[in-house]
Amino acid sequence: MANAGPVRSVKKVSAEVQAADVLRESIVSGRLPPGMKLTEIKLSEQLEVSRATVRTALHQMAQEGLIVQVPYTGWTVMTLTSRDAWELYTLRSSLEALAARLVVERASRSTAESSMVKERLTKSLKALSAACVGGRKAEIAEADFALHKAIIALSGHRRLAEQYLKVEQQIRIYIASSDSLVPHPEQIVAQHQPLVDAIVRGDARMAAELSVTHNTEQGEILVGYLREQEARESA
Amino acid sequence: MANAGPVRSVKKVSAEVQAADVLRESIVSGRLPPGMKLTEIKLSEQLEVSRATVRTALHQMAQEGLIVQVPYTGWTVMTLTSRDAWELYTLRSSLEALAARLVVERASRSTAESSMVKERLTKSLKALSAACVGGRKAEIAEADFALHKAIIALSGHRRLAEQYLKVEQQIRIYIASSDSLVPHPEQIVAQHQPLVDAIVRGDARMAAELSVTHNTEQGEILVGYLREQEARESA
DNA sequence: TATTTGTCGATTGTCAGACAAGACATGATG
DNA sequence: CATCATGTCTTGTCTGACAATCGACAAATA
């Protein structure tokens, strides 16, 4: 994620998917800001694909919660309120707690699985720690996402991963809009270490609980920040 | 749900949505069985809409997890394995537990909210009870879904409701394929009563726990049934 | 003035038809 | 038997067109 490869090479992907990828990246990176209006024709010109292709890509993005469509009127980049933030963090919290439990269960099945889980999680945690030392917000946020995503991936639950991805992408919209939302580097490792420990230790209950509390805390910070901002704007 | 209004009247819906609705209904009702192959052209003739319109409807159904697409090859109605069942029930379990907690929290905010929650849930439970007396499997399953969905709706969490709907629809594919999966009528009320009680009583922890156990039990029955069936088929 | 009505431009919704591209089955060939 | 050409089916994508709807502004009206 940090160092984009020079060429995508071999893997041929359909124009649909390419268009969707470009759009998604533009949105989660903040290049297309919330509220930005998108029109099919302009996009088809910019992306050099037909309107039909743009359309399917737009529909997919809408499905992913990154844009909204108003019939016969247009598409706009999703604008998220404090309530949306609440929804996203409560949901994320639940999904991660489930994932944490599943990872523990999986690790308890064999020593091979167990050591694999341990290895991946400690690796992600180390990467996060390193990013915190570096101090660059974007990298920290990325490493943070990566750790959480590692837990999800280790759960081996396809639908869970899918739904989680959707939540994550929407959360990225906030991060793109203000990296003051990234917690202080000193706290981050301290926040994640216990969770990883609990999973590695095989304490499912604790792991789930830590997932919930961690996300809830993060969520409350974000919700609070947005509430303030909304109050300021409406004044 | 029971008595459909005489005429849909005013509300005009787009052909896209109509096509999607027809398809969805055909699948969850079992009229289009799992594994059934769908081709865009045939569907466009049957539904009397253009291929483009069918296409967007198909994409949406794929998104909802009801059909799968193999590039350049075709669309088929989703076939679900025992592993899929496991995924669906673990996910459902988590989502419902979250919803239950949120409903309790909401009910604790005002007596008006509280009595509304109580009213809706007891109403749904009574309907379920009545359906059990009736004894018709399809109606029982429907009332069961309705109760669960009522809890979700009462949580007031849009994204949660969306994701839950997706899970529910996929579960319906199983139910459509064999109504032997509907639990025995005598047990059903006994299974749901404690959950409703816990919510009404305001016991969030218990409500969440009951959601999990209830779903897990249901899920294990289904997974077991499917495992047997799969073993029989592979033999 | 305030309110309703009509008109117009912009944008999506839907359509038809065409061709390219990939997947799959079949049969020919070594 | 393995491998490779071949043909067919279906989706992927494009072009261009027209209808339906929305939003805003102007005009008519009370």
Coordinates of C-alpha atoms in Angstrom, one line a residue, chain A residues 1-234:
Chain A
M1 CA 0.0 0.0 0.0
A2 CA 2.8 2.3 0.9
N3 CA 4.9 1.8 -2.3
A4 CA 2.7 1.4 -5.3
G5 CA 4.2 -1.0 -7.8
P6 CA 5.4 0.5 -11.0
V7 CA 3.2 -1.5 -13.4
R8 CA 0.2 -3.7 -12.7
S9 CA 1.6 -6.1 -15.3
V10 CA 0.2 -9.5 -16.1
K11 CA -3.2 -9.6 -14.4
K12 CA -5.7 -8.4 -16.9
V13 CA -8.8 -7.0 -15.3
S14 CA -12.0 -5.8 -16.9
A15 CA -12.6 -2.2 -17.6
E16 CA -15.4 -2.2 -15.2
V17 CA -13.2 -3.2 -12.4
Q18 CA -10.5 -0.8 -13.4
A19 CA -13.0 2.1 -13.5
A20 CA -14.3 1.1 -10.1
D21 CA -10.8 0.9 -8.7
V22 CA -9.9 4.3 -9.9
L23 CA -13.0 5.8 -8.5
R24 CA -12.6 4.1 -5.1
E25 CA -9.0 5.2 -4.8
S26 CA -10.0 8.7 -5.7
I27 CA -12.6 8.8 -3.0
V28 CA -10.8 7.1 -0.1
S29 CA -7.8 9.2 -0.8
G30 CA -9.9 12.3 -0.5
R31 CA -9.1 13.5 -4.0
L32 CA -12.8 13.5 -4.6
P33 CA -14.1 15.2 -1.5
P34 CA -17.4 14.3 0.2
G35 CA -20.3 16.1 -1.5
M36 CA -18.5 16.2 -4.9
K37 CA -20.9 15.7 -7.7
L38 CA -20.1 13.0 -10.3
T39 CA -21.7 12.8 -13.7
E40 CA -21.6 9.8 -15.8
I41 CA -20.6 11.5 -19.0
K42 CA -17.7 13.4 -17.6
L43 CA -16.4 10.3 -15.9
S44 CA -16.7 8.3 -19.0
E45 CA -14.6 10.9 -20.8
Q46 CA -12.0 11.1 -18.1
L47 CA -11.7 7.3 -17.6
E48 CA -12.0 6.7 -21.4
V49 CA -14.7 4.1 -21.1
S50 CA -18.3 4.1 -22.2
R51 CA -21.1 5.4 -20.1
A52 CA -22.4 1.9 -19.5
T53 CA -19.2 0.9 -18.0
V54 CA -19.0 3.9 -15.8
R55 CA -22.5 3.2 -14.7
T56 CA -21.8 -0.3 -13.4
A57 CA -18.7 1.0 -11.6
L58 CA -20.8 3.8 -10.0
H59 CA -23.5 1.3 -9.0
Q60 CA -20.8 -0.8 -7.3
M61 CA -19.4 2.2 -5.5
A62 CA -22.8 3.1 -4.3
Q63 CA -23.2 -0.5 -3.1
E64 CA -19.9 -0.1 -1.2
G65 CA -21.3 3.0 0.5
L66 CA -18.8 5.4 -1.0
I67 CA -21.2 7.4 -3.2
V68 CA -24.9 8.0 -3.2
Q69 CA -27.3 8.2 -6.1
V70 CA -30.3 10.5 -6.4
P71 CA -32.5 9.2 -9.2
Y72 CA -32.5 11.3 -12.3
T73 CA -30.3 13.8 -10.7
G74 CA -26.8 12.5 -10.1
W75 CA -24.2 10.9 -8.0
T76 CA -22.3 12.5 -5.2
V77 CA -19.5 11.4 -3.0
M78 CA -20.9 10.2 0.3
T79 CA -21.0 12.8 3.1
L80 CA -20.8 11.2 6.5
T81 CA -22.4 12.6 9.6
S82 CA -21.7 11.9 13.2
R83 CA -24.5 9.4 13.2
D84 CA -22.9 7.6 10.3
A85 CA -19.7 7.4 12.3
W86 CA -21.6 5.9 15.2
E87 CA -23.1 3.3 12.9
L88 CA -19.7 2.5 11.4
Y89 CA -17.9 2.1 14.7
T90 CA -20.6 0.0 16.4
L91 CA -20.7 -2.3 13.4
R92 CA -17.0 -2.5 13.1
S93 CA -16.8 -3.3 16.8
S94 CA -19.2 -6.2 16.4
L95 CA -17.5 -7.6 13.3
E96 CA -14.1 -7.4 14.8
A97 CA -15.2 -9.0 18.0
L98 CA -16.6 -11.9 16.0
A99 CA -13.4 -12.2 14.0
A100 CA -11.3 -12.1 17.2
R101 CA -13.3 -15.0 18.6
L102 CA -12.9 -17.0 15.4
V103 CA -9.2 -16.4 15.2
V104 CA -8.8 -17.7 18.7
E105 CA -10.9 -20.8 17.9
R106 CA -8.9 -21.4 14.8
A107 CA -5.6 -21.1 16.6
S108 CA -6.8 -23.6 19.1
R109 CA -7.1 -26.3 16.5
S110 CA -3.5 -27.0 15.7
T111 CA -0.1 -25.7 16.6
A112 CA 0.6 -25.0 13.0
E113 CA -2.4 -22.7 12.8
S114 CA -1.6 -21.2 16.1
S115 CA 1.9 -20.3 15.2
M116 CA 0.8 -18.9 11.9
V117 CA -1.7 -16.6 13.7
K118 CA 0.9 -15.6 16.2
E119 CA 3.4 -14.8 13.5
R120 CA 1.1 -12.7 11.3
L121 CA -0.3 -10.7 14.2
T122 CA 3.1 -9.9 15.8
K123 CA 4.4 -8.9 12.4
S124 CA 1.5 -6.5 11.8
L125 CA 1.9 -5.2 15.3
K126 CA 5.6 -4.6 14.7
A127 CA 4.8 -2.8 11.4
L128 CA 2.4 -0.6 13.3
S129 CA 4.9 0.1 15.9
A130 CA 7.5 1.1 13.3
A131 CA 5.0 3.4 11.6
C132 CA 4.4 5.1 14.9
V133 CA 8.1 5.8 15.3
G134 CA 8.1 7.2 11.8
G135 CA 5.4 9.5 12.9
R136 CA 3.7 10.0 9.5
K137 CA 0.0 10.0 10.0
A138 CA -1.0 8.4 6.8
E139 CA 1.4 5.5 7.3
I140 CA 0.2 5.0 10.9
A141 CA -3.4 4.9 9.8
E142 CA -2.5 2.4 7.1
A143 CA -0.6 0.2 9.5
D144 CA -3.5 0.4 11.9
F145 CA -6.0 -0.7 9.2
A146 CA -3.6 -3.5 8.2
L147 CA -3.5 -4.9 11.7
H148 CA -7.3 -4.9 12.0
K149 CA -7.6 -6.4 8.6
A150 CA -5.1 -9.1 9.5
I151 CA -7.4 -10.3 12.3
I152 CA -10.3 -10.3 9.9
A153 CA -8.4 -12.2 7.3
L154 CA -7.2 -14.8 9.8
S155 CA -10.8 -15.5 10.8
G156 CA -11.2 -17.2 7.4
H157 CA -14.8 -15.9 7.2
R158 CA -15.5 -14.7 3.7
R159 CA -18.7 -12.8 4.3
L160 CA -17.3 -11.2 7.4
A161 CA -14.4 -10.0 5.4
E162 CA -16.6 -8.6 2.8
Q163 CA -18.8 -6.7 5.2
Y164 CA -15.9 -5.5 7.1
L165 CA -14.3 -4.1 4.0
K166 CA -17.3 -2.1 3.3
V167 CA -17.2 -0.5 6.8
E168 CA -13.5 0.1 6.5
Q169 CA -13.7 1.9 3.2
Q170 CA -16.3 4.2 4.6
I171 CA -14.2 4.9 7.7
R172 CA -11.4 5.9 5.3
I173 CA -13.5 8.7 4.1
Y174 CA -13.2 10.3 7.5
I175 CA -9.5 9.7 7.7
A176 CA -8.9 11.2 4.3
S177 CA -10.8 14.3 5.4
S178 CA -8.7 14.9 8.4
D179 CA -5.7 13.1 9.7
S180 CA -6.1 14.7 13.0
L181 CA -8.4 11.7 13.6
V182 CA -5.4 9.4 13.8
P183 CA -4.7 8.8 17.5
H184 CA -1.4 9.8 19.0
P185 CA 1.4 7.5 18.1
E186 CA 2.4 6.8 21.7
Q187 CA -1.0 5.4 22.5
I188 CA -1.5 3.2 19.5
V189 CA 0.7 0.3 20.3
A190 CA -0.5 0.3 23.9
Q191 CA -4.1 0.1 22.5
H192 CA -3.4 -2.8 20.2
Q193 CA -0.9 -4.8 22.2
P194 CA -3.4 -6.2 24.6
L195 CA -5.7 -7.4 21.9
V196 CA -3.0 -9.2 20.0
D197 CA -1.9 -10.7 23.3
A198 CA -5.3 -12.0 24.2
I199 CA -5.7 -13.6 20.8
V200 CA -2.3 -15.3 20.9
R201 CA -2.9 -16.3 24.5
G202 CA -6.2 -17.9 23.3
D203 CA -8.5 -15.8 25.5
A204 CA -11.5 -15.5 23.2
R205 CA -13.6 -13.6 25.7
M206 CA -11.0 -11.1 26.4
A207 CA -10.1 -10.7 22.8
A208 CA -13.7 -10.0 21.8
E209 CA -14.1 -7.6 24.7
L210 CA -11.0 -5.7 23.8
S211 CA -12.1 -5.4 20.2
V212 CA -15.3 -3.9 21.4
T213 CA -13.8 -1.4 23.8
H214 CA -11.0 -0.4 21.5
N215 CA -13.4 0.3 18.7
T216 CA -15.9 2.0 20.9
E217 CA -13.3 4.4 22.2
Q218 CA -12.0 5.2 18.8
G219 CA -15.6 5.7 17.6
E220 CA -16.5 8.0 20.5
I221 CA -13.6 10.2 19.7
L222 CA -14.6 10.5 16.1
V223 CA -18.2 11.0 16.9
G224 CA -17.4 13.7 19.4
Y225 CA -15.1 15.4 16.9
L226 CA -17.8 15.4 14.2
R227 CA -20.5 16.6 16.6
E228 CA -18.4 19.6 17.4
Q229 CA -17.7 20.2 13.8
E230 CA -21.4 19.9 12.8
A231 CA -22.4 22.3 15.6
R232 CA -19.8 24.8 14.4
E233 CA -21.0 24.5 10.9
S234 CA -24.7 24.9 11.7

